[in-house]
Tab-separated table of C-alpha atoms in Angstrom:
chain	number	residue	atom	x	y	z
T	1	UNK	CA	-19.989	-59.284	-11.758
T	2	UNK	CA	-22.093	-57.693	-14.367
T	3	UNK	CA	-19.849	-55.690	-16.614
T	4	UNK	CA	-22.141	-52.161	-16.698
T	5	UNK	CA	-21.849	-52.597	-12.835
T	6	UNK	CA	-17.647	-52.969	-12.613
T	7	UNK	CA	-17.069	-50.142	-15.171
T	8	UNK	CA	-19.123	-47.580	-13.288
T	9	UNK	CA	-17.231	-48.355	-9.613
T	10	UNK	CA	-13.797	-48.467	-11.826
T	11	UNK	CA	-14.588	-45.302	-13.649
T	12	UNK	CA	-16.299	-43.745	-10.174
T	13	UNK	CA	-13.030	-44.676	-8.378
T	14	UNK	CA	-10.421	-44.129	-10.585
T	15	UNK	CA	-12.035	-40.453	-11.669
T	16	UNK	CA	-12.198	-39.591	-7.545
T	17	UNK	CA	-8.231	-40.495	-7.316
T	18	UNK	CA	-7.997	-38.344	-10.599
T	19	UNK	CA	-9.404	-35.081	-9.489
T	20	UNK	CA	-8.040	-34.780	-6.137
T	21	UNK	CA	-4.475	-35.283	-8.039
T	22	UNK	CA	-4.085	-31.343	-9.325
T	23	UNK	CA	-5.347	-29.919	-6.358
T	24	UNK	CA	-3.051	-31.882	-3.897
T	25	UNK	CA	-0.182	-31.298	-6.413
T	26	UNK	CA	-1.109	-27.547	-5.932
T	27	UNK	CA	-1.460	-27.604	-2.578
T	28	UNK	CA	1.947	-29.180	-1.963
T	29	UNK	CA	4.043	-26.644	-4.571
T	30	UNK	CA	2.028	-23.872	-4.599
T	31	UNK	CA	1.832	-22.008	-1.416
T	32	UNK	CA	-1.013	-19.481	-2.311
T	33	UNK	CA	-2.985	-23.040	-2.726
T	34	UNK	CA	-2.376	-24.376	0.409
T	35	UNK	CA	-5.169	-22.209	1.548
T	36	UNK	CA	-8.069	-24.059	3.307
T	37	UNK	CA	-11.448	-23.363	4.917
T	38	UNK	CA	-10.384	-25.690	7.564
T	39	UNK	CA	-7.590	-24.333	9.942
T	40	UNK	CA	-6.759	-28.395	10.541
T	41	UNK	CA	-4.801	-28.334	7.513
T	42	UNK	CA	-3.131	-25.291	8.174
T	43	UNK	CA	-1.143	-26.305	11.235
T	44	UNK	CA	2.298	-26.405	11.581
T	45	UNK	CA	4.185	-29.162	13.689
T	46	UNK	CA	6.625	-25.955	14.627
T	47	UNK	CA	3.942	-26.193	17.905
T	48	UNK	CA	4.940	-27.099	20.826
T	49	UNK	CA	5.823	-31.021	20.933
T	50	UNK	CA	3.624	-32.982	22.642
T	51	UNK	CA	6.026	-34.762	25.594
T	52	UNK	CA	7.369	-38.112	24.511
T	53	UNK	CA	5.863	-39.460	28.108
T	54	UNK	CA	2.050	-39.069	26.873
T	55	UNK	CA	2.627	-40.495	23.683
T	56	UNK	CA	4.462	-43.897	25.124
T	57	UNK	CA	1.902	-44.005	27.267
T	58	UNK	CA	-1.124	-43.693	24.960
T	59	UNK	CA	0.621	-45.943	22.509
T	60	UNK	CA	1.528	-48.692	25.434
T	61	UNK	CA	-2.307	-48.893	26.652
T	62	UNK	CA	-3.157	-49.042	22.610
T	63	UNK	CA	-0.560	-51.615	22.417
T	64	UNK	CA	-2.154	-53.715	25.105
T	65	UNK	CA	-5.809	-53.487	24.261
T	66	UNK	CA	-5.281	-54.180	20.779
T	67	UNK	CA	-3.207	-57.233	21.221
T	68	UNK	CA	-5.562	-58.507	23.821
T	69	UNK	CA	-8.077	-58.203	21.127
T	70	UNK	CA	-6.283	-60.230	19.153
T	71	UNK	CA	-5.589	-62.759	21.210
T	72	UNK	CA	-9.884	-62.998	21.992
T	73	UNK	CA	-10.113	-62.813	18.525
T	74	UNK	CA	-7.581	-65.802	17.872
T	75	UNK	CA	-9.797	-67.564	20.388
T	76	UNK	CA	-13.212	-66.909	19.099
T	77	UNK	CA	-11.960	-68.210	15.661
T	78	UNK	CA	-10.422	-71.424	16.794
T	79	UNK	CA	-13.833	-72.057	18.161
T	80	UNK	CA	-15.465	-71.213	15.123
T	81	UNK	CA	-13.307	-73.419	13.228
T	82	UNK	CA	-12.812	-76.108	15.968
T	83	UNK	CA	-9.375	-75.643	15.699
T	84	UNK	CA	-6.908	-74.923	19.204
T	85	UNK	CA	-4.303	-74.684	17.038
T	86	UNK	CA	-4.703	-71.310	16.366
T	87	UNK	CA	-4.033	-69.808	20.017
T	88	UNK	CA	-0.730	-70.658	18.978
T	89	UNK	CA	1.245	-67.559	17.884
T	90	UNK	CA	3.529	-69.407	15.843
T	91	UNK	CA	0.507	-71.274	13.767
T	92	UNK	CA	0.120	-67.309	12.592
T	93	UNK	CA	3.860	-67.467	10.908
T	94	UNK	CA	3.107	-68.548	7.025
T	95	UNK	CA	3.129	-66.885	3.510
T	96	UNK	CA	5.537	-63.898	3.487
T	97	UNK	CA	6.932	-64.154	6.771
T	98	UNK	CA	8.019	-67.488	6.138
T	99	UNK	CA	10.339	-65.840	3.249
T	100	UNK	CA	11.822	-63.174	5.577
T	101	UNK	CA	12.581	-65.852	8.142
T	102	UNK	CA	14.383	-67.352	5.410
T	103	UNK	CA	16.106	-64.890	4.802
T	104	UNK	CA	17.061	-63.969	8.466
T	105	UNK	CA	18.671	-67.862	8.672
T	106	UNK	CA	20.462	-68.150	5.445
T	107	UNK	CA	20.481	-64.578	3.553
T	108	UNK	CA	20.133	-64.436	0.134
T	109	UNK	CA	20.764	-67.277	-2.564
T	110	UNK	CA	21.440	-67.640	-6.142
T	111	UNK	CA	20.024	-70.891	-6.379
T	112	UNK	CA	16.342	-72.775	-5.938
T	113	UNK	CA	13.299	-71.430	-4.676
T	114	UNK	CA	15.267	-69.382	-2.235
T	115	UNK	CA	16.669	-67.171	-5.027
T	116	UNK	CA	13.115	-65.304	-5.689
T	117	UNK	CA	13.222	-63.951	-2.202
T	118	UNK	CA	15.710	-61.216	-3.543
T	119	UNK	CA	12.590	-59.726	-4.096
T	120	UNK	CA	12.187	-59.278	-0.234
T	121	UNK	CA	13.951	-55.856	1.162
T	122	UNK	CA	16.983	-56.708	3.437
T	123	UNK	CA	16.321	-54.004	6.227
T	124	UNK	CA	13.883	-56.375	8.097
T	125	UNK	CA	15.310	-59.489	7.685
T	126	UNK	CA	18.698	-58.317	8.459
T	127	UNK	CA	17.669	-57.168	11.836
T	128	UNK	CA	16.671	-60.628	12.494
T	129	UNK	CA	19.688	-62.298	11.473
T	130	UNK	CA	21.748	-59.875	13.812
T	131	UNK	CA	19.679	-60.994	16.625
T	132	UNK	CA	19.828	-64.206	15.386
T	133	UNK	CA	23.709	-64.782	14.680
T	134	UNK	CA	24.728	-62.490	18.072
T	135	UNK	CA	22.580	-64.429	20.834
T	136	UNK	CA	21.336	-67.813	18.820
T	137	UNK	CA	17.953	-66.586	19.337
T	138	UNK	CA	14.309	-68.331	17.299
T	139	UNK	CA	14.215	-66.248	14.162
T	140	UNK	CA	10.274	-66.022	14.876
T	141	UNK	CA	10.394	-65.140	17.950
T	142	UNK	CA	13.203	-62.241	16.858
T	143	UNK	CA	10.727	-61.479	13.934
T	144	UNK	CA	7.574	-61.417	16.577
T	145	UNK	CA	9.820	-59.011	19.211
T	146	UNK	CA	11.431	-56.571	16.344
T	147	UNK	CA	7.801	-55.989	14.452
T	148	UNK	CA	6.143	-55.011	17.781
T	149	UNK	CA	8.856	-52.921	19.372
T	150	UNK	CA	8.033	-51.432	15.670
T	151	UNK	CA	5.009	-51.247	15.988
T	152	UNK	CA	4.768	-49.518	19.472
T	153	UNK	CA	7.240	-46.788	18.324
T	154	UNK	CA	4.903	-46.424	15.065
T	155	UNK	CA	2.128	-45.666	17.220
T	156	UNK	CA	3.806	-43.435	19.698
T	157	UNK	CA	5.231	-41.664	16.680
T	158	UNK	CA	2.239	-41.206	15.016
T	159	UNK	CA	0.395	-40.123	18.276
T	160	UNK	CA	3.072	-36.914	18.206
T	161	UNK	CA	3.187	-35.922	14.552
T	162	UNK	CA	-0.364	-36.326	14.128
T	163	UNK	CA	-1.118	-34.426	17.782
T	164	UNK	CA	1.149	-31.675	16.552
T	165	UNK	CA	-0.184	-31.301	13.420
T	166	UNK	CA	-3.620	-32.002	13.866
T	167	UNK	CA	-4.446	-31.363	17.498
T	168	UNK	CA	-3.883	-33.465	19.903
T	169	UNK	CA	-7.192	-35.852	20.349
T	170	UNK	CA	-6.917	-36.562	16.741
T	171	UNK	CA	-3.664	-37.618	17.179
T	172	UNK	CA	-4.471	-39.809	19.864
T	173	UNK	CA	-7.355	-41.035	17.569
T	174	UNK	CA	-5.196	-41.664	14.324
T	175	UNK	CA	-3.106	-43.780	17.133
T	176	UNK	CA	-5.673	-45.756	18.219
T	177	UNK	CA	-7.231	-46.709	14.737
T	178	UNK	CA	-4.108	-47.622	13.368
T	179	UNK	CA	-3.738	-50.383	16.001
T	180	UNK	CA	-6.973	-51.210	15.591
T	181	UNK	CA	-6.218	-51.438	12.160
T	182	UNK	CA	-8.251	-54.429	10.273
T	183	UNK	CA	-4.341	-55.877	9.109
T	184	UNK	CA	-2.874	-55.323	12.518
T	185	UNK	CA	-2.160	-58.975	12.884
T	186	UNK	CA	0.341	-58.452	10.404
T	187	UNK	CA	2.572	-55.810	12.788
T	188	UNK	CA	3.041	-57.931	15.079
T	189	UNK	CA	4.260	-60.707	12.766
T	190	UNK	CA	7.894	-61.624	11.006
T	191	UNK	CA	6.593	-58.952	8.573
T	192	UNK	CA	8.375	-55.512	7.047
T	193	UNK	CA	5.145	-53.807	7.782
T	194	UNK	CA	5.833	-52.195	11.188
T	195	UNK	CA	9.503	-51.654	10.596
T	196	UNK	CA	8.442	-49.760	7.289
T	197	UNK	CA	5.203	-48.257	8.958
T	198	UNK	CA	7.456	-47.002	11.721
T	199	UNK	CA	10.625	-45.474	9.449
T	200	UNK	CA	8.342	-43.812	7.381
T	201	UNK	CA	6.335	-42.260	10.357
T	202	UNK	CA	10.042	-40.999	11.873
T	203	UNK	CA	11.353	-39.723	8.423
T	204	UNK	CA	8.320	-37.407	8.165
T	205	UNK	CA	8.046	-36.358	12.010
T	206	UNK	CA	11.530	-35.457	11.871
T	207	UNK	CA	11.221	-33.376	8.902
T	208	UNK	CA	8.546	-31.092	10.267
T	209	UNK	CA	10.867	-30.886	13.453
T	210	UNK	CA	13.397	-28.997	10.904
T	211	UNK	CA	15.660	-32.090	12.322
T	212	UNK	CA	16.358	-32.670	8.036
T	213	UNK	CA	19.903	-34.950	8.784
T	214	UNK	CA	17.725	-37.821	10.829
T	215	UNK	CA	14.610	-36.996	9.004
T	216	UNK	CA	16.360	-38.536	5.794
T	217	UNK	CA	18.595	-41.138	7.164
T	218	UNK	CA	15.105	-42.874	8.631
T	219	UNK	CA	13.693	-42.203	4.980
T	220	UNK	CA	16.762	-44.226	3.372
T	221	UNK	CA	15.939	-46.853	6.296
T	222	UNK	CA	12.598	-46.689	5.033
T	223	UNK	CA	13.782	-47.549	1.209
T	224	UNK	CA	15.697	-50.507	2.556
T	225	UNK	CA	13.023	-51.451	4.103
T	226	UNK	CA	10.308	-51.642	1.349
T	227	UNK	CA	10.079	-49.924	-2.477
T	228	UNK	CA	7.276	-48.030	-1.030
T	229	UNK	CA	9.735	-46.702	1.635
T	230	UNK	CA	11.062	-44.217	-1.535
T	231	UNK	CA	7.985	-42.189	-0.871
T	232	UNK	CA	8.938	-40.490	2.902
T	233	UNK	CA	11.045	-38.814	0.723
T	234	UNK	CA	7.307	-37.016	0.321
T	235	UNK	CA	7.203	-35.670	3.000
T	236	UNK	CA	10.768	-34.722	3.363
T	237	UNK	CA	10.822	-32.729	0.473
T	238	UNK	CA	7.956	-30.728	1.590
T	239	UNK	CA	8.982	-29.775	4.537
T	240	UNK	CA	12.219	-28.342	2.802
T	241	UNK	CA	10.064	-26.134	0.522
T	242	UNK	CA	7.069	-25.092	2.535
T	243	UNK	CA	7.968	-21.580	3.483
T	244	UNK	CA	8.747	-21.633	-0.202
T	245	UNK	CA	7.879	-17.524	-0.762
T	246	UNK	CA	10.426	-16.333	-3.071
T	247	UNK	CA	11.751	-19.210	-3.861
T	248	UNK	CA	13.562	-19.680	-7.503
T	249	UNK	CA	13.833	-22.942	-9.484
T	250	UNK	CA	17.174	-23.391	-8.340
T	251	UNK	CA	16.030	-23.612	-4.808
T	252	UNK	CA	13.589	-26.503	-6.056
T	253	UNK	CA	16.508	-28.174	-7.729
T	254	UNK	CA	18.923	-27.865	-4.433
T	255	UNK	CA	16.588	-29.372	-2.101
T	256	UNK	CA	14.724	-32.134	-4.341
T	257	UNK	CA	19.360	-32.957	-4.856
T	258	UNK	CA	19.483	-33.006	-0.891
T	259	UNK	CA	16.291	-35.189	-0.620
T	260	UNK	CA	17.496	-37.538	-3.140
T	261	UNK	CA	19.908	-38.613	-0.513
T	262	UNK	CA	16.934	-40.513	0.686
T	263	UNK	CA	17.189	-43.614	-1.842
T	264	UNK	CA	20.282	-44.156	-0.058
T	265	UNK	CA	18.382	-47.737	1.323
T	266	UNK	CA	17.173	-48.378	-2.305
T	267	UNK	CA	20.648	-47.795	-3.703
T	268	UNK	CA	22.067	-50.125	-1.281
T	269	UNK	CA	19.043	-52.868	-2.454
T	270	UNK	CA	20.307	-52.276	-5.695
T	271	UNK	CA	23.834	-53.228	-5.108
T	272	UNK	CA	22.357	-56.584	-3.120
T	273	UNK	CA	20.833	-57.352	-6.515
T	274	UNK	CA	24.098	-57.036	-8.308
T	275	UNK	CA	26.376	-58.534	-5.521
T	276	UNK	CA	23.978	-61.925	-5.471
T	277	UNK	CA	22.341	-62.306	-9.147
T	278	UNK	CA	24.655	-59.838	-11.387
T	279	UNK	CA	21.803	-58.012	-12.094
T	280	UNK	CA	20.752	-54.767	-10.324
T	281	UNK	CA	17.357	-55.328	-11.412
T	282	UNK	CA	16.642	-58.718	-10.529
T	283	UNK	CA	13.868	-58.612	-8.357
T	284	UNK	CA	11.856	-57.031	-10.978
T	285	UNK	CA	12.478	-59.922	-13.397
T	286	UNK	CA	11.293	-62.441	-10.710
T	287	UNK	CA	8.028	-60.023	-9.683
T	288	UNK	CA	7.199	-60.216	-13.198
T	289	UNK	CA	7.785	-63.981	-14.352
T	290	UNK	CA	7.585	-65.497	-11.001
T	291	UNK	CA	4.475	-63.131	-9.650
T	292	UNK	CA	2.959	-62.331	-12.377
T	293	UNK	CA	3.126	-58.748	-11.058
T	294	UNK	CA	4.563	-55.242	-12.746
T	295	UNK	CA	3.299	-51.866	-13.056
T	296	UNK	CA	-0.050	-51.412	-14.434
T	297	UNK	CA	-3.112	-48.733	-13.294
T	298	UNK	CA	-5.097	-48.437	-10.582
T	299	UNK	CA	-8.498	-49.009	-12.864
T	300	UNK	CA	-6.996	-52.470	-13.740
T	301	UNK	CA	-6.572	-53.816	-10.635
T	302	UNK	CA	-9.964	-52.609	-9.861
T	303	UNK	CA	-11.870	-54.444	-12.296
T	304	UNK	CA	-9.728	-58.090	-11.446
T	305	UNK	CA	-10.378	-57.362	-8.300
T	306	UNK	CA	-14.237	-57.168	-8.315
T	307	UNK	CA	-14.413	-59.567	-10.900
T	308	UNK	CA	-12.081	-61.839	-8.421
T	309	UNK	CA	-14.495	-61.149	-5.483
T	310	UNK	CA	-17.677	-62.161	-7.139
T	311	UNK	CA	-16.629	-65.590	-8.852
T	312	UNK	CA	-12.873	-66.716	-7.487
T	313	UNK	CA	-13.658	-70.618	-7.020
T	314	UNK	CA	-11.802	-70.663	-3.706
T	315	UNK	CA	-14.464	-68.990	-1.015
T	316	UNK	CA	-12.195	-68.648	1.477
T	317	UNK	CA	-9.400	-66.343	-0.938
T	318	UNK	CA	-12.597	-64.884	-2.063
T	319	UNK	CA	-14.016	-63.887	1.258
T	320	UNK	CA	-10.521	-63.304	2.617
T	321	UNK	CA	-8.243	-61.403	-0.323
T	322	UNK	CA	-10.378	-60.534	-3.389
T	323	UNK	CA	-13.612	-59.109	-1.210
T	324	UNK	CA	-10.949	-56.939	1.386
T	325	UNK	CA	-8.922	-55.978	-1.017
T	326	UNK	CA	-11.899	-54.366	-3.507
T	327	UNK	CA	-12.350	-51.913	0.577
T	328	UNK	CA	-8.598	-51.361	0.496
T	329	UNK	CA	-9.306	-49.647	-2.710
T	330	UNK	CA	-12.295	-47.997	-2.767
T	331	UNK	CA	-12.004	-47.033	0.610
T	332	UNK	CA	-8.686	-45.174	0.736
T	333	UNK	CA	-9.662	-43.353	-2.173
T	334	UNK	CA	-13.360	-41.851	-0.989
T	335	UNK	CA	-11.680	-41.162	2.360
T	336	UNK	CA	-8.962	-38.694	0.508
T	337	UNK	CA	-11.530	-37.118	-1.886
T	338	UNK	CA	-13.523	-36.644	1.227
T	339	UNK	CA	-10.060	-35.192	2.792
T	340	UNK	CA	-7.738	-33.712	0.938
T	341	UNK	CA	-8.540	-30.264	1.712
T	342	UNK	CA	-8.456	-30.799	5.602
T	343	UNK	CA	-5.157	-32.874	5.595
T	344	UNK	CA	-1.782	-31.847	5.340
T	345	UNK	CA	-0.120	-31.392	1.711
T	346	UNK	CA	2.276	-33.289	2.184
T	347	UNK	CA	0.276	-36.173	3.922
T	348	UNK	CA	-2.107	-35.889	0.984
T	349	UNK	CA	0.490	-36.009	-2.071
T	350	UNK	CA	1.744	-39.224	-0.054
T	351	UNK	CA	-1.310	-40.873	0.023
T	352	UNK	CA	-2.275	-40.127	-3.312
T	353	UNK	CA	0.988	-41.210	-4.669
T	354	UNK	CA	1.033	-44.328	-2.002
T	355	UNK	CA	-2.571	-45.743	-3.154
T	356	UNK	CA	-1.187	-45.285	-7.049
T	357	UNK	CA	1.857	-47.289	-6.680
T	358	UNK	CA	0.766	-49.935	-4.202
T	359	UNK	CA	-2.214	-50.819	-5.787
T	360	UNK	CA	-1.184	-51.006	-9.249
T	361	UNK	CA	0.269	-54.161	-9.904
T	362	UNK	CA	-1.282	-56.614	-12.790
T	363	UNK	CA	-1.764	-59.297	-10.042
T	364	UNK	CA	-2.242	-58.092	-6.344
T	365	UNK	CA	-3.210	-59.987	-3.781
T	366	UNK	CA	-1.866	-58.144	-0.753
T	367	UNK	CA	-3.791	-55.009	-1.281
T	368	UNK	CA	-5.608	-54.809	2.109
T	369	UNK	CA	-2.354	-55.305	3.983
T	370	UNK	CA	-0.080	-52.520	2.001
T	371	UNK	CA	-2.708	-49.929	2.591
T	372	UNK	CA	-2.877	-50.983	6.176
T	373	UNK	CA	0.796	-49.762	6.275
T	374	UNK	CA	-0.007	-46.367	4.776
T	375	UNK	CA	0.292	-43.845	7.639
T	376	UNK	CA	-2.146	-40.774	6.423
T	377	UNK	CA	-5.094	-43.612	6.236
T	378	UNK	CA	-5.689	-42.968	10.170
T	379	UNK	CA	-5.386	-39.453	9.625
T	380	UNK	CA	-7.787	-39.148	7.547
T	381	UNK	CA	-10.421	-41.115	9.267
T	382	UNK	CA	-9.376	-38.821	12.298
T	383	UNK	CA	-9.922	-35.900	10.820
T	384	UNK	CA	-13.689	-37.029	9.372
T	385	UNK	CA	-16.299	-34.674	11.062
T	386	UNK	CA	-17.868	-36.611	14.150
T	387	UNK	CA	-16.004	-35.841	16.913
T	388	UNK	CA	-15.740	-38.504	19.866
T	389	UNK	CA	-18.988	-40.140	18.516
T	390	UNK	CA	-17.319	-40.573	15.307
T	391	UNK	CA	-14.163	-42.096	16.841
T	392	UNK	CA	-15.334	-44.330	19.131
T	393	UNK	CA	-17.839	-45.805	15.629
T	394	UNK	CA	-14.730	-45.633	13.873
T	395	UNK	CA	-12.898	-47.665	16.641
T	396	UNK	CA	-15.955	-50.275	17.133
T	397	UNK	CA	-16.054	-50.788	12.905
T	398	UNK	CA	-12.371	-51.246	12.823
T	399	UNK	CA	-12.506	-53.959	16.119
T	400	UNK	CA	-15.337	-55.685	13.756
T	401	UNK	CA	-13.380	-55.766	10.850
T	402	UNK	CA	-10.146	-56.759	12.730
T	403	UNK	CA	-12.090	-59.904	14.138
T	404	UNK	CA	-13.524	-60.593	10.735
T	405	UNK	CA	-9.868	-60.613	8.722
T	406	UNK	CA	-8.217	-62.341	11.886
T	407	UNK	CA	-10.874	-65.580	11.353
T	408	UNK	CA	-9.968	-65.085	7.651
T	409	UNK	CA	-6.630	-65.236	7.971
T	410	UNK	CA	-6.765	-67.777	10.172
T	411	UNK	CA	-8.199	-69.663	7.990
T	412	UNK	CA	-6.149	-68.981	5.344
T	413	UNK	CA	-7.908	-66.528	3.317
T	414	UNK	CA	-5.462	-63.227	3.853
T	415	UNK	CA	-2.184	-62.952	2.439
């Protein structure tokens, strides 16, 4: 990709991220900010909850269609590719998941190739091995059950928190899209992303309930689950100040003390470190020398990215990573400068700080399917001006996509 070309989408993007940053910041402390033109963003989950019946419903029938999509989409590529094989959910089982089913058989190691999965949160896998060790049940199909009961209760969640907070038919909206999600394969795999997806969801919805005890045990869940979990603290937090009038910096201090108690899960990582390797900080020796990855900017990932999706010799990473993961970027980003003012603080701030961290690293390859697991993504393409029009093109682009990065990963082109 011509140079002139990459530096004016990395300097576009990275500037959009930029400016939205001080007004979501002041939005989220500053209650005189949190003024909007749109009353969407000035709705309070303290509404009456939506019953628990409509949302298990919506999210069942969601749950259904979507995975019946999959399934036609599973056969459409093994005709494609002349390949039967892939009707076979177990075929779908490989890169990461492979490493949590590891882990779910024989735990961590100190030793071999096994000993760079301590890299791999233990919430997940641990739920396997229960299942596993109690009733001698296949880790896959344990992995396949626990990410879709997941991912049901994700959706269900996210139907109420988003109804409440939003209205109702963009909750039911935000629902939908995010099982029509382009990743989606990947909830209903041996992967963290529906156990995370879901925690996170919880930790937040029980926060604007004022229930603050569960609302931070499911955000320590959530650290245990993935590094990214640290951030339902987010929303936590905010809920704790938002009638904030009067408060003094003391009052700040207090609550950010209480909702520190939500590393609890990343504490307890931590220790795992230490108790296997002797080194707290293990896993971020191995992400660095063994993945080449550690902290570095959005803008750089950006330009290795488009660089990587215009000449990577392998076509099928190319048209399956690099291309969908130079969307997962740009995309999230334009959608919260287009939305920041309409969404929530607090679901703002998150997504802001979620695209930052998740997208940063100096060699990503997972890009698409991290911001597939970012909840305020389907909010904000719910709350886009359109109405049911706009959903049901939302829904039909999403189905497209999902079909496209199924064949691809079929293939072997999505990590």
């Amino acid at each position: 990709m011509d140079d002139v070309i990459s530096n004016i989408i990395v300097i576009s993007v990275t500037s959009a991220w930029a400016v939205t940053l001080p007004v979501l910041l002041a939005r989220y402390f500053i209650p005189k900010a949190r003024k909007a033109p749109s009353p969407i963003s000035d709705a309070y989950a303290g509404a009456e909850p939506i019953p628990l019946k409509n949302a298990v419903v919506a999210a069942l029938l969601s749950f259904v269609a979507s995975r019946a999509l999959l399934a036609v989409f599973g056969l459409f590529s093994g005709i494609i590719a002349s390949d039967p094989g892939r009707l076979n959910i177990f075929n779908w089982i490989k890169w990461d998941a492979d490493h949590y089913l590891g882990l779910a058989d024989n735990w961590y190691v100190n030793e071999g190739d096994a000993r760079f999965h301590i890299v791999f949160f233990p919430l997940y896998p641990a739920l396997i091995r229960a299942f596993v060790l109690a009733f001698g049940f296949d880790a896959r199909v344990v992995g396949i059950v626990v990410s879709n009961v997941c991912l049901i209760i994700s959706a269900a969640t996210m139907y109420k928190m988003a109804g409440e907070q939003y209205g109702e038919r963009r909750g039911a909206a935000a629902a939908r899209l995010f099982m029509l999600s382009p990743m989606t394969m990947f909830f209903s795999l041996p992967y963290s992303e529906s156990l995370f997806f879901m925690l996170t969801v919880l930790a937040v919805y029980m926060a604007r309930r004022r229930k603050f005890a569960l609302a931070l045990a499911f955000a320590a869940l959530a650290s245990a689950s993935r590094l990214l979990g640290l951030l339902a603290a987010v929303g936590v937090f905010y809920e704790f100040i938002r009638d904030n009038r009067g408060f003094k910096a003391r009052d700040y201090v207090k609550y950010a003390l209480v909702t520190c108690l939500a590393s609890a899960g990343f504490l307890s990582y931590l220790a795992l470190n230490l108790a296997v390797t002797g080194d707290a900080f293990t896993f971020l020796a191995y992400q660095r020398e063994h993945w080449s990855q550690q902290m570095g900017s959005l803008a750089n990932t950006l330009r290795y990215t488009l660089q990587n999706a215009a000449d990577y010799s392998d076509e099928n990473i190319r048209l399956g990573t690099w291309i969908p993961q130079v969307a997962a970027i740009i995309v999230p980003v334009i959608l919260l400068a287009l939305t920041f003012r309409r969404v929530s603080p607090a679901d703002g701030a998150y997504a802001l700080l979620y695209i930052w961290f998740a997208l940063s690293p100096t060699w990503l390859l997972s890009g698409a399917r991290y911001i597939s697991a970012m909840y305020p993504l389907y909010i904000m393409v719910a709350s886009l001006p359109g109405g049911r029009k706009g959903e049901i093109v939302a829904c039909c682009a999403s189905a497209f996509l999902m079909f496209y990065m199924v064949h691809r990963f079929l293939s072997g082109g999505v990590m």
